[in-house]
mmCIF file of C-alpha atoms in Angstrom:
data_model
loop_
_atom_site.group_PDB
_atom_site.id
_atom_site.type_symbol
_atom_site.label_atom_id
_atom_site.label_comp_id
_atom_site.label_asym_id
_atom_site.label_seq_id
_atom_site.Cartn_x
_atom_site.Cartn_y
_atom_site.Cartn_z
ATOM 1 C CA MET A 495 -65.159 12.131 1.610
ATOM 2 C CA LYS A 496 -63.510 9.232 0.040
ATOM 3 C CA LYS A 497 -63.737 11.305 -3.165
ATOM 4 C CA VAL A 498 -61.327 13.551 -2.130
ATOM 5 C CA SER A 499 -59.748 11.301 -0.072
ATOM 6 C CA LEU A 500 -58.711 10.002 -2.971
ATOM 7 C CA LEU A 501 -58.135 12.535 -5.375
ATOM 8 C CA LEU A 502 -55.727 14.111 -2.315
ATOM 9 C CA VAL A 503 -53.605 10.880 -1.895
ATOM 10 C CA VAL A 504 -53.034 10.381 -5.921
ATOM 11 C CA LEU A 505 -52.308 14.336 -5.609
ATOM 12 C CA MET A 506 -49.321 14.020 -3.282
ATOM 13 C CA LEU A 507 -48.175 9.885 -4.781
ATOM 14 C CA THR A 508 -48.055 11.826 -8.162
ATOM 15 C CA GLY A 509 -45.934 15.099 -6.195
ATOM 16 C CA SER A 510 -43.650 13.143 -4.871
ATOM 17 C CA LEU A 511 -42.932 10.906 -8.093
ATOM 18 C CA LEU A 512 -42.246 14.137 -10.104
ATOM 19 C CA VAL A 513 -40.339 15.512 -7.599
ATOM 20 C CA GLY A 514 -38.179 12.556 -6.849
ATOM 21 C CA CYS A 515 -37.393 12.230 -11.034
ATOM 22 C CA GLY A 516 -36.742 15.676 -10.849
ATOM 23 C CA GLY A 517 -34.132 14.857 -8.710
ATOM 24 C CA ASP A 518 -32.534 12.184 -9.440
ATOM 25 C CA ASN A 519 -32.630 14.388 -13.727
ATOM 26 C CA THR A 520 -30.874 17.287 -11.130
ATOM 27 C CA ALA A 521 -28.168 14.934 -10.101
ATOM 28 C CA SER A 522 -27.011 13.185 -13.235
ATOM 29 C CA ASN A 523 -26.642 16.772 -15.264
ATOM 30 C CA GLY A 524 -25.602 18.562 -12.727
ATOM 31 C CA PRO A 525 -21.415 18.867 -10.829
ATOM 32 C CA VAL A 526 -20.617 15.573 -9.580
ATOM 33 C CA THR A 527 -17.970 15.561 -6.944
ATOM 34 C CA ILE A 528 -15.379 12.557 -6.535
ATOM 35 C CA LYS A 529 -14.150 12.013 -4.216
ATOM 36 C CA ILE A 530 -9.877 10.686 -4.136
ATOM 37 C CA GLY A 531 -8.643 9.215 -1.038
ATOM 38 C CA MET A 532 -4.799 9.909 -0.862
ATOM 39 C CA TRP A 533 -2.010 9.539 2.354
ATOM 40 C CA ALA A 534 -0.013 12.811 3.912
ATOM 41 C CA SER A 535 2.434 14.005 2.020
ATOM 42 C CA SER A 536 5.538 16.852 1.044
ATOM 43 C CA PRO A 537 4.366 20.009 0.924
ATOM 44 C CA ALA A 538 5.263 19.748 -2.827
ATOM 45 C CA GLU A 539 3.311 16.642 -3.140
ATOM 46 C CA THR A 540 0.127 18.518 -2.314
ATOM 47 C CA GLU A 541 0.918 21.854 -4.800
ATOM 48 C CA LEU A 542 1.242 19.150 -7.018
ATOM 49 C CA VAL A 543 -1.540 17.185 -6.907
ATOM 50 C CA ASP A 544 -3.978 20.168 -5.975
ATOM 51 C CA LYS A 545 -1.808 21.542 -9.651
ATOM 52 C CA GLN A 546 -3.978 18.192 -11.159
ATOM 53 C CA ILE A 547 -6.547 19.187 -10.012
ATOM 54 C CA ALA A 548 -7.566 22.533 -10.908
ATOM 55 C CA GLU A 549 -6.462 21.727 -14.007
ATOM 56 C CA PHE A 550 -8.622 18.458 -14.786
ATOM 57 C CA GLU A 551 -11.640 20.625 -12.815
ATOM 58 C CA LYS A 552 -10.928 23.393 -16.003
ATOM 59 C CA THR A 553 -11.373 20.727 -18.816
ATOM 60 C CA TYR A 554 -14.652 19.271 -16.858
ATOM 61 C CA PRO A 555 -16.641 21.625 -15.537
ATOM 62 C CA ASN A 556 -19.362 19.630 -13.349
ATOM 63 C CA ILE A 557 -16.347 16.992 -11.831
ATOM 64 C CA ASN A 558 -15.251 18.728 -8.299
ATOM 65 C CA ILE A 559 -12.514 16.375 -7.775
ATOM 66 C CA GLU A 560 -12.602 16.250 -2.984
ATOM 67 C CA LYS A 561 -9.530 14.724 -1.654
ATOM 68 C CA GLU A 562 -9.778 12.360 1.384
ATOM 69 C CA VAL A 563 -6.028 12.565 3.451
ATOM 70 C CA TYR A 564 -5.492 10.352 5.559
ATOM 71 C CA THR A 565 -3.228 10.978 7.345
ATOM 72 C CA ASP A 566 -2.778 7.517 9.964
ATOM 73 C CA ASP A 567 -2.311 4.179 8.976
ATOM 74 C CA TYR A 568 -2.850 4.997 5.438
ATOM 75 C CA LEU A 569 -3.654 1.107 4.313
ATOM 76 C CA GLN A 570 -5.175 0.804 7.843
ATOM 77 C CA GLN A 571 -7.833 3.863 7.532
ATOM 78 C CA LEU A 572 -8.460 2.011 3.872
ATOM 79 C CA GLN A 573 -9.839 -1.457 4.108
ATOM 80 C CA ALA A 574 -11.935 0.291 7.463
ATOM 81 C CA ASN A 575 -13.294 2.589 4.755
ATOM 82 C CA ILE A 576 -13.849 0.105 2.571
ATOM 83 C CA ALA A 577 -15.300 -2.759 5.135
ATOM 84 C CA ALA A 578 -18.187 0.180 5.969
ATOM 85 C CA LYS A 579 -18.317 0.999 2.688
ATOM 86 C CA THR A 580 -17.098 4.242 2.874
ATOM 87 C CA GLU A 581 -13.524 4.022 0.583
ATOM 88 C CA PRO A 582 -13.559 7.221 -1.682
ATOM 89 C CA ASP A 583 -14.107 7.398 -5.385
ATOM 90 C CA VAL A 584 -11.257 6.900 -6.339
ATOM 91 C CA TYR A 585 -7.810 6.507 -4.852
ATOM 92 C CA TYR A 586 -3.872 5.399 -4.650
ATOM 93 C CA LEU A 587 -3.301 2.433 -3.952
ATOM 94 C CA ASP A 588 0.779 0.951 -4.144
ATOM 95 C CA VAL A 589 2.002 -1.297 -6.239
ATOM 96 C CA TYR A 590 2.667 -4.033 -3.003
ATOM 97 C CA GLN A 591 -0.868 -4.411 -2.175
ATOM 98 C CA ALA A 592 -2.089 -4.548 -5.292
ATOM 99 C CA PRO A 593 -2.672 -7.754 -6.059
ATOM 100 C CA ALA A 594 -5.304 -8.441 -2.850
ATOM 101 C CA PHE A 595 -7.261 -5.925 -3.838
ATOM 102 C CA MET A 596 -7.634 -7.444 -7.105
ATOM 103 C CA GLU A 597 -8.255 -11.088 -5.026
ATOM 104 C CA LYS A 598 -10.955 -9.523 -2.813
ATOM 105 C CA GLU A 599 -12.398 -7.538 -6.187
ATOM 106 C CA VAL A 600 -13.203 -4.353 -4.101
ATOM 107 C CA ILE A 601 -11.347 -2.391 -7.311
ATOM 108 C CA LEU A 602 -13.699 -2.560 -11.028
ATOM 109 C CA PRO A 603 -11.484 -3.072 -13.507
ATOM 110 C CA LEU A 604 -10.847 -0.122 -16.045
ATOM 111 C CA ASP A 605 -10.340 -1.451 -19.518
ATOM 112 C CA GLU A 606 -13.884 0.146 -20.722
ATOM 113 C CA TYR A 607 -13.154 3.583 -20.100
ATOM 114 C CA LEU A 608 -10.105 2.953 -21.834
ATOM 115 C CA ASP A 609 -8.681 3.887 -25.069
ATOM 116 C CA LYS A 610 -5.817 0.683 -25.533
ATOM 117 C CA ASN A 611 -4.059 2.488 -28.484
ATOM 118 C CA ASP A 612 -3.299 4.584 -25.119
ATOM 119 C CA VAL A 613 -2.728 2.706 -23.119
ATOM 120 C CA LYS A 614 0.413 0.998 -24.175
ATOM 121 C CA ASP A 615 2.314 4.639 -23.279
ATOM 122 C CA PHE A 616 2.599 3.389 -19.467
ATOM 123 C CA GLU A 617 6.040 1.503 -18.755
ATOM 124 C CA GLU A 618 4.439 -1.508 -18.411
ATOM 125 C CA ASN A 619 6.710 -3.399 -16.223
ATOM 126 C CA LEU A 620 4.642 -1.268 -14.398
ATOM 127 C CA LEU A 621 1.420 -1.930 -15.190
ATOM 128 C CA ASN A 622 1.302 -4.855 -15.485
ATOM 129 C CA GLY A 623 1.670 -4.493 -11.689
ATOM 130 C CA PHE A 624 -2.270 -3.646 -11.523
ATOM 131 C CA MET A 625 -3.172 -6.057 -13.805
ATOM 132 C CA LYS A 626 -5.768 -9.633 -13.590
ATOM 133 C CA ASP A 627 -7.170 -12.114 -15.600
ATOM 134 C CA GLY A 628 -5.827 -10.040 -18.733
ATOM 135 C CA LYS A 629 -7.798 -7.023 -17.123
ATOM 136 C CA ILE A 630 -6.263 -3.373 -16.068
ATOM 137 C CA TYR A 631 -7.071 -3.004 -12.154
ATOM 138 C CA GLY A 632 -4.713 0.565 -11.793
ATOM 139 C CA LEU A 633 -3.146 3.363 -13.984
ATOM 140 C CA PRO A 634 0.133 3.724 -12.542
ATOM 141 C CA LYS A 635 1.336 7.920 -11.503
ATOM 142 C CA ASP A 636 4.561 7.365 -11.028
ATOM 143 C CA TYR A 637 7.296 5.598 -9.893
ATOM 144 C CA ASN A 638 11.034 4.712 -8.698
ATOM 145 C CA THR A 639 13.134 2.538 -9.076
ATOM 146 C CA LEU A 640 16.764 1.680 -7.681
ATOM 147 C CA ALA A 641 20.125 2.931 -8.250
ATOM 148 C CA LEU A 642 23.149 3.410 -7.027
ATOM 149 C CA PHE A 643 24.346 6.913 -5.045
ATOM 150 C CA TYR A 644 27.677 7.600 -4.970
ATOM 151 C CA ASN A 645 30.286 10.108 -3.526
ATOM 152 C CA LYS A 646 32.351 11.586 -5.778
ATOM 153 C CA GLU A 647 34.916 13.111 -3.788
ATOM 154 C CA MET A 648 35.318 10.052 -2.645
ATOM 155 C CA PHE A 649 35.468 8.786 -5.228
ATOM 156 C CA GLU A 650 37.919 10.547 -7.024
ATOM 157 C CA GLU A 651 40.501 10.872 -3.862
ATOM 158 C CA ALA A 652 40.558 6.788 -4.459
ATOM 159 C CA GLY A 653 42.122 6.724 -8.471
ATOM 160 C CA VAL A 654 37.988 4.143 -8.845
ATOM 161 C CA ASP A 655 35.843 3.683 -11.031
ATOM 162 C CA VAL A 656 32.209 4.529 -10.812
ATOM 163 C CA PRO A 657 30.916 -0.039 -11.645
ATOM 164 C CA THR A 658 29.407 -1.277 -13.865
ATOM 165 C CA THR A 659 29.799 -5.134 -12.471
ATOM 166 C CA TRP A 660 29.405 -7.262 -9.677
ATOM 167 C CA ALA A 661 33.263 -7.835 -9.987
ATOM 168 C CA GLU A 662 33.966 -4.087 -10.485
ATOM 169 C CA LEU A 663 31.658 -3.274 -7.555
ATOM 170 C CA GLU A 664 33.523 -5.075 -4.702
ATOM 171 C CA GLU A 665 37.514 -4.102 -6.062
ATOM 172 C CA ALA A 666 35.257 -0.474 -5.506
ATOM 173 C CA ALA A 667 34.016 -1.470 -2.013
ATOM 174 C CA LYS A 668 37.468 -2.351 -1.436
ATOM 175 C CA LYS A 669 39.269 0.324 -2.181
ATOM 176 C CA LEU A 670 36.724 2.783 -0.876
ATOM 177 C CA THR A 671 36.364 0.754 2.945
ATOM 178 C CA LYS A 672 39.521 2.187 4.883
ATOM 179 C CA ASP A 673 39.676 5.518 7.302
ATOM 180 C CA GLY A 674 36.858 4.417 9.537
ATOM 181 C CA VAL A 675 35.124 4.745 5.938
ATOM 182 C CA LYS A 676 33.250 2.317 4.755
ATOM 183 C CA GLY A 677 32.933 1.173 0.934
ATOM 184 C CA ILE A 678 29.413 0.959 0.931
ATOM 185 C CA VAL A 679 26.451 0.414 3.269
ATOM 186 C CA LEU A 680 23.616 -2.421 3.158
ATOM 187 C CA SER A 681 20.558 -3.401 4.454
ATOM 188 C CA ASN A 682 18.700 -6.607 5.531
ATOM 189 C CA ASP A 683 16.497 -5.653 3.197
ATOM 190 C CA ALA A 684 14.817 -7.702 0.545
ATOM 191 C CA ALA A 685 13.590 -5.388 -0.982
ATOM 192 C CA ARG A 686 17.887 -3.693 -1.609
ATOM 193 C CA PHE A 687 18.739 -7.556 -2.747
ATOM 194 C CA ILE A 688 16.150 -9.666 -4.331
ATOM 195 C CA PRO A 689 17.777 -7.372 -7.377
ATOM 196 C CA PHE A 690 21.104 -9.391 -7.511
ATOM 197 C CA ILE A 691 18.837 -12.221 -7.305
ATOM 198 C CA TYR A 692 17.098 -11.133 -10.336
ATOM 199 C CA GLN A 693 21.071 -9.590 -11.859
ATOM 200 C CA ALA A 694 21.884 -13.523 -11.574
ATOM 201 C CA GLY A 695 18.562 -14.880 -13.342
ATOM 202 C CA GLY A 696 17.244 -15.936 -10.047
ATOM 203 C CA LYS A 697 13.172 -15.163 -9.048
ATOM 204 C CA VAL A 698 11.208 -14.593 -6.598
ATOM 205 C CA VAL A 699 8.394 -16.155 -7.405
ATOM 206 C CA ASP A 700 6.808 -17.799 -10.712
ATOM 207 C CA GLU A 701 4.191 -17.252 -12.728
ATOM 208 C CA ASN A 702 1.449 -18.217 -10.151
ATOM 209 C CA ASN A 703 2.863 -16.689 -7.098
ATOM 210 C CA SER A 704 4.735 -19.109 -5.117
ATOM 211 C CA PRO A 705 8.117 -19.167 -4.124
ATOM 212 C CA ALA A 706 11.001 -19.825 -7.059
ATOM 213 C CA PHE A 707 13.905 -18.332 -5.193
ATOM 214 C CA THR A 708 15.170 -21.911 -4.217
ATOM 215 C CA THR A 709 17.245 -22.095 -7.315
ATOM 216 C CA SER A 710 21.073 -22.009 -7.579
ATOM 217 C CA GLU A 711 20.937 -18.245 -9.483
ATOM 218 C CA ALA A 712 19.196 -16.999 -6.521
ATOM 219 C CA ALA A 713 21.588 -18.428 -3.598
ATOM 220 C CA LYS A 714 24.237 -17.634 -6.495
ATOM 221 C CA GLY A 715 22.611 -13.382 -6.143
ATOM 222 C CA LEU A 716 21.794 -13.315 -2.644
ATOM 223 C CA GLY A 717 25.353 -14.100 -1.518
ATOM 224 C CA PHE A 718 27.112 -12.221 -3.480
ATOM 225 C CA TYR A 719 24.716 -9.070 -1.547
ATOM 226 C CA TYR A 720 25.953 -10.787 1.374
ATOM 227 C CA SER A 721 29.749 -11.355 0.567
ATOM 228 C CA LEU A 722 30.827 -8.183 0.732
ATOM 229 C CA LEU A 723 29.466 -7.568 4.630
ATOM 230 C CA GLU A 724 31.006 -10.971 4.575
ATOM 231 C CA LYS A 725 34.104 -9.593 2.900
ATOM 232 C CA GLY A 726 34.689 -6.183 5.156
ATOM 233 C CA TYR A 727 33.876 -4.001 2.382
ATOM 234 C CA ALA A 728 30.076 -3.087 3.260
ATOM 235 C CA ASP A 729 27.863 -3.137 6.138
ATOM 236 C CA THR A 730 24.509 -1.889 7.230
ATOM 237 C CA PRO A 731 23.190 0.924 8.814
ATOM 238 C CA ALA A 732 23.033 0.333 12.475
ATOM 239 C CA ASN A 733 26.089 -0.999 13.221
ATOM 240 C CA LEU A 734 27.926 2.665 11.353
ATOM 241 C CA GLY A 735 26.081 3.899 13.535
ATOM 242 C CA VAL A 736 22.264 5.697 11.646
ATOM 243 C CA GLY A 737 19.278 4.985 10.450
ATOM 244 C CA TRP A 738 18.860 3.984 6.342
ATOM 245 C CA ASN A 739 20.737 4.274 4.040
ATOM 246 C CA GLY A 740 20.226 7.512 2.651
ATOM 247 C CA ASP A 741 22.095 8.418 6.440
ATOM 248 C CA ALA A 742 25.356 6.978 5.591
ATOM 249 C CA LEU A 743 25.725 8.224 2.498
ATOM 250 C CA ALA A 744 24.622 11.621 3.725
ATOM 251 C CA GLN A 745 26.632 11.582 6.581
ATOM 252 C CA GLU A 746 29.679 10.241 5.062
ATOM 253 C CA LYS A 747 30.262 7.411 6.492
ATOM 254 C CA ALA A 748 29.713 4.909 3.728
ATOM 255 C CA ALA A 749 31.246 5.803 -0.584
ATOM 256 C CA MET A 750 27.798 4.469 -1.804
ATOM 257 C CA CYS A 751 24.464 3.019 -1.291
ATOM 258 C CA ILE A 752 21.571 1.216 -3.341
ATOM 259 C CA GLU A 753 18.334 3.823 -3.200
ATOM 260 C CA GLY A 754 16.163 4.909 -5.028
ATOM 261 C CA GLY A 755 14.677 9.004 -6.118
ATOM 262 C CA TRP A 756 13.848 9.933 -2.846
ATOM 263 C CA MET A 757 17.637 10.505 -2.239
ATOM 264 C CA ILE A 758 18.012 13.546 -4.491
ATOM 265 C CA PRO A 759 15.348 15.549 -2.326
ATOM 266 C CA PHE A 760 16.701 13.697 1.142
ATOM 267 C CA MET A 761 20.307 14.402 0.185
ATOM 268 C CA LYS A 762 19.091 17.856 -0.126
ATOM 269 C CA GLU A 763 17.713 18.251 2.775
ATOM 270 C CA ALA A 764 20.729 15.736 5.104
ATOM 271 C CA GLY A 765 23.994 16.613 3.725
ATOM 272 C CA PRO A 766 23.329 19.317 1.537
ATOM 273 C CA GLU A 767 27.326 19.676 0.682
ATOM 274 C CA VAL A 768 28.298 16.197 0.094
ATOM 275 C CA ASP A 769 28.543 16.145 -3.855
ATOM 276 C CA TYR A 770 27.208 12.671 -5.021
ATOM 277 C CA GLY A 771 26.386 10.911 -8.360
ATOM 278 C CA ILE A 772 24.108 8.156 -9.442
ATOM 279 C CA ALA A 773 24.731 4.995 -11.727
ATOM 280 C CA LYS A 774 22.902 1.958 -12.568
ATOM 281 C CA LEU A 775 22.760 -0.986 -10.487
ATOM 282 C CA PRO A 776 26.144 -2.328 -11.437
ATOM 283 C CA ARG A 777 25.266 -6.186 -13.959
ATOM 284 C CA GLY A 778 25.935 -9.619 -12.812
ATOM 285 C CA ASP A 779 24.775 -11.892 -15.527
ATOM 286 C CA LYS A 780 21.625 -9.675 -15.961
ATOM 287 C CA GLU A 781 20.301 -6.226 -15.104
ATOM 288 C CA GLY A 782 17.789 -6.868 -12.870
ATOM 289 C CA ASP A 783 16.069 -3.435 -9.983
ATOM 290 C CA LEU A 784 12.930 -3.418 -8.937
ATOM 291 C CA ALA A 785 10.158 -0.489 -9.685
ATOM 292 C CA PHE A 786 7.867 0.981 -6.562
ATOM 293 C CA THR A 787 4.702 2.652 -8.195
ATOM 294 C CA VAL A 788 1.325 3.533 -7.193
ATOM 295 C CA ALA A 789 -1.634 4.104 -9.586
ATOM 296 C CA TYR A 790 -5.078 5.052 -9.020
ATOM 297 C CA VAL A 791 -7.699 3.090 -8.527
ATOM 298 C CA MET A 792 -11.987 2.686 -8.631
ATOM 299 C CA SER A 793 -13.727 1.504 -5.802
ATOM 300 C CA LYS A 794 -16.736 -1.095 -6.941
ATOM 301 C CA ASN A 795 -18.500 1.023 -4.831
ATOM 302 C CA THR A 796 -18.390 4.091 -6.282
ATOM 303 C CA GLU A 797 -21.738 6.032 -7.702
ATOM 304 C CA HIS A 798 -19.611 7.634 -10.456
ATOM 305 C CA LYS A 799 -18.086 5.183 -12.226
ATOM 306 C CA GLU A 800 -17.783 7.262 -16.166
ATOM 307 C CA GLU A 801 -17.043 10.181 -13.482
ATOM 308 C CA ALA A 802 -13.973 8.104 -11.891
ATOM 309 C CA ALA A 803 -13.270 7.012 -14.861
ATOM 310 C CA GLU A 804 -12.304 10.363 -16.240
ATOM 311 C CA VAL A 805 -10.120 11.008 -12.911
ATOM 312 C CA ILE A 806 -8.199 8.852 -13.399
ATOM 313 C CA LYS A 807 -7.506 8.536 -16.399
ATOM 314 C CA PHE A 808 -6.392 12.469 -16.043
ATOM 315 C CA LEU A 809 -4.493 12.409 -13.547
ATOM 316 C CA THR A 810 -2.503 10.078 -15.798
ATOM 317 C CA GLY A 811 -3.098 11.564 -18.867
ATOM 318 C CA LYS A 812 -0.234 13.421 -20.701
ATOM 319 C CA LYS A 813 -0.677 17.017 -19.497
ATOM 320 C CA ALA A 814 -0.498 15.689 -15.264
ATOM 321 C CA GLN A 815 2.715 13.702 -15.618
ATOM 322 C CA GLU A 816 4.254 16.775 -17.404
ATOM 323 C CA MET A 817 4.042 17.974 -14.908
ATOM 324 C CA VAL A 818 5.278 15.269 -12.829
ATOM 325 C CA ALA A 819 8.307 15.465 -15.363
ATOM 326 C CA GLU A 820 8.209 19.149 -14.432
ATOM 327 C CA SER A 821 8.539 17.887 -10.744
ATOM 328 C CA GLY A 822 10.894 16.031 -10.669
ATOM 329 C CA LEU A 823 8.774 14.762 -7.731
ATOM 330 C CA ALA A 824 8.887 11.118 -9.573
ATOM 331 C CA ILE A 825 9.493 9.344 -12.773
ATOM 332 C CA PRO A 826 6.044 9.727 -14.522
ATOM 333 C CA THR A 827 4.771 6.257 -15.935
ATOM 334 C CA ARG A 828 4.564 7.427 -19.738
ATOM 335 C CA LYS A 829 6.571 6.181 -22.620
ATOM 336 C CA SER A 830 6.054 10.405 -23.828
ATOM 337 C CA MET A 831 6.896 11.879 -20.793
ATOM 338 C CA SER A 832 10.412 9.360 -19.739
ATOM 339 C CA GLN A 833 12.466 12.269 -21.879
ATOM 340 C CA VAL A 834 10.982 14.943 -20.642
ATOM 341 C CA PHE A 835 12.223 13.856 -17.236
ATOM 342 C CA VAL A 836 15.398 12.977 -18.313
ATOM 343 C CA ASP A 837 16.366 16.843 -20.595
ATOM 344 C CA LYS A 838 14.860 18.313 -17.233
ATOM 345 C CA TYR A 839 17.337 15.754 -14.743
ATOM 346 C CA PRO A 840 19.261 14.219 -16.778
ATOM 347 C CA GLU A 841 21.461 13.584 -13.657
ATOM 348 C CA ARG A 842 18.774 11.161 -12.694
ATOM 349 C CA LYS A 843 18.414 9.510 -16.333
ATOM 350 C CA PRO A 844 19.848 6.012 -14.235
ATOM 351 C CA LEU A 845 16.432 6.057 -12.912
ATOM 352 C CA VAL A 846 14.510 5.640 -15.792
ATOM 353 C CA ASP A 847 17.202 3.680 -17.423
ATOM 354 C CA MET A 848 16.668 1.168 -14.880
ATOM 355 C CA VAL A 849 12.761 0.494 -15.544
ATOM 356 C CA GLU A 850 13.190 -1.190 -18.258
ATOM 357 C CA TYR A 851 14.632 -4.074 -16.337
ATOM 358 C CA SER A 852 12.642 -3.998 -13.273
ATOM 359 C CA LYS A 853 10.665 -5.918 -12.094
ATOM 360 C CA VAL A 854 7.073 -4.244 -9.502
ATOM 361 C CA TYR A 855 7.956 -5.056 -5.879
ATOM 362 C CA GLN A 856 5.307 -7.499 -5.997
ATOM 363 C CA PHE A 857 4.671 -11.052 -5.018
ATOM 364 C CA GLY A 858 0.907 -11.548 -5.618
ATOM 365 C CA VAL A 859 -1.466 -12.190 -2.253
ATOM 366 C CA LYS A 860 1.719 -13.471 0.187
ATOM 367 C CA SER A 861 3.915 -11.091 -0.175
ATOM 368 C CA SER A 862 3.764 -10.203 2.972
ATOM 369 C CA LYS A 863 4.975 -13.509 4.660
ATOM 370 C CA ILE A 864 7.214 -14.080 1.392
ATOM 371 C CA LEU A 865 9.422 -10.562 1.864
ATOM 372 C CA ASP A 866 9.901 -11.824 5.934
ATOM 373 C CA GLU A 867 11.213 -14.970 5.494
ATOM 374 C CA LEU A 868 13.852 -13.750 2.899
ATOM 375 C CA ASN A 869 14.558 -10.688 5.315
ATOM 376 C CA ASN A 870 14.822 -13.757 8.058
ATOM 377 C CA ALA A 871 17.362 -15.523 5.476
ATOM 378 C CA GLY A 872 19.741 -12.047 4.675
ATOM 379 C CA THR A 873 19.735 -11.906 8.667
ATOM 380 C CA LYS A 874 21.187 -15.051 8.972
ATOM 381 C CA LEU A 875 23.583 -14.276 6.704
ATOM 382 C CA GLN A 876 24.761 -10.750 7.364
ATOM 383 C CA LYS A 877 24.671 -12.308 11.546
ATOM 384 C CA GLY A 878 26.367 -15.502 10.549
ATOM 385 C CA VAL A 879 24.174 -17.304 11.547
ATOM 386 C CA GLU A 880 24.289 -19.012 8.505
ATOM 387 C CA SER A 881 27.048 -19.124 5.397
ATOM 388 C CA ASP A 882 25.818 -21.124 2.730
ATOM 389 C CA SER A 883 22.670 -18.156 1.007
ATOM 390 C CA ALA A 884 21.401 -21.637 -0.865
ATOM 391 C CA ARG A 885 20.655 -23.369 2.310
ATOM 392 C CA VAL A 886 18.994 -20.585 4.084
ATOM 393 C CA LEU A 887 15.701 -20.151 1.487
ATOM 394 C CA LYS A 888 15.468 -23.238 1.200
ATOM 395 C CA GLU A 889 14.305 -22.421 4.504
ATOM 396 C CA ALA A 890 12.749 -20.151 3.904
ATOM 397 C CA ALA A 891 11.087 -21.539 1.356
ATOM 398 C CA GLU A 892 10.428 -24.358 3.567
ATOM 399 C CA ASN A 893 7.826 -22.376 6.536
ATOM 400 C CA LEU A 894 5.807 -20.696 3.418
ATOM 401 C CA LYS A 895 4.684 -24.471 2.298
#
């Protein structure tokens, strides 16, 4: 009996091991599912992503992609999933959040899966936003810069040329301010006045991501921005009775605004009768702008690193980027695809031209605190609480210590 029992145990154990090995082989050789986390978007963007995924699955029939669409607060939901180790294999990451994710090591570097020559095709300014210690943690999928959107009819009636310098911008805003219309709408938003700091030769942070905006150059840029409000050639969206800069242009309450490519679908819906143009930001002592971009990144908890890497490379590859260019929903991040975009949408060329002079909208792991202080500094100038741009910037820096 003991011999029989022992034989049964051995057989059962052997069978279990064989079943286990068979299961592993099936998992590694059979279809793999990669989950992609993304926020809810417009029907047009959803259609674009679905087309990209369909093209990927035709190319890689053994890798299935499953979308996980976050419909509420994307970052909050994603962080909760990361804490529970249930986050998707691959997910969207805004460049603004990238430093914190890289610092916490919740995403993996991609270098071992990348072709170094292929990586050179990405706009360097954008790629740098997802790099740490020389390693690449994300491949940017698309981007937008800021540009000057202007009302062509108002410009023609006032006999004003499109401004290319700060002096021309001020003069144009002055001439266009009449009959209840402001020359330009300017919001109390660091994401709109930081380009002026750059154009004056200033910085927001140094190479260590420490505040560096207490220079005379930074004060000059901030001072010029708010001088247009002080002189009455500009006003804020709130004072114009609208929600944001785009509303002011769409409702013809301002002749100019500084915004990104998201204005294009907005104007189609909110201001279809407005004939508007797009121009590069007028330059100060130099060119300067902000770039807003999102990358695909890989979770450190993925069980399918190679497959996840293939997904990221394909969705930011030339074929997928050409789909982005053709759609016009955003600008492709690959240099080789920029001309495809410009050829189809020549009026949007200024948005592409500005990337060369742009820094990504990112200021280290303390980005939120830095931007809060800069916004407070701007509000003081706008409301007349302070009149010295150098002083408000110094106070902001002190508050960050």
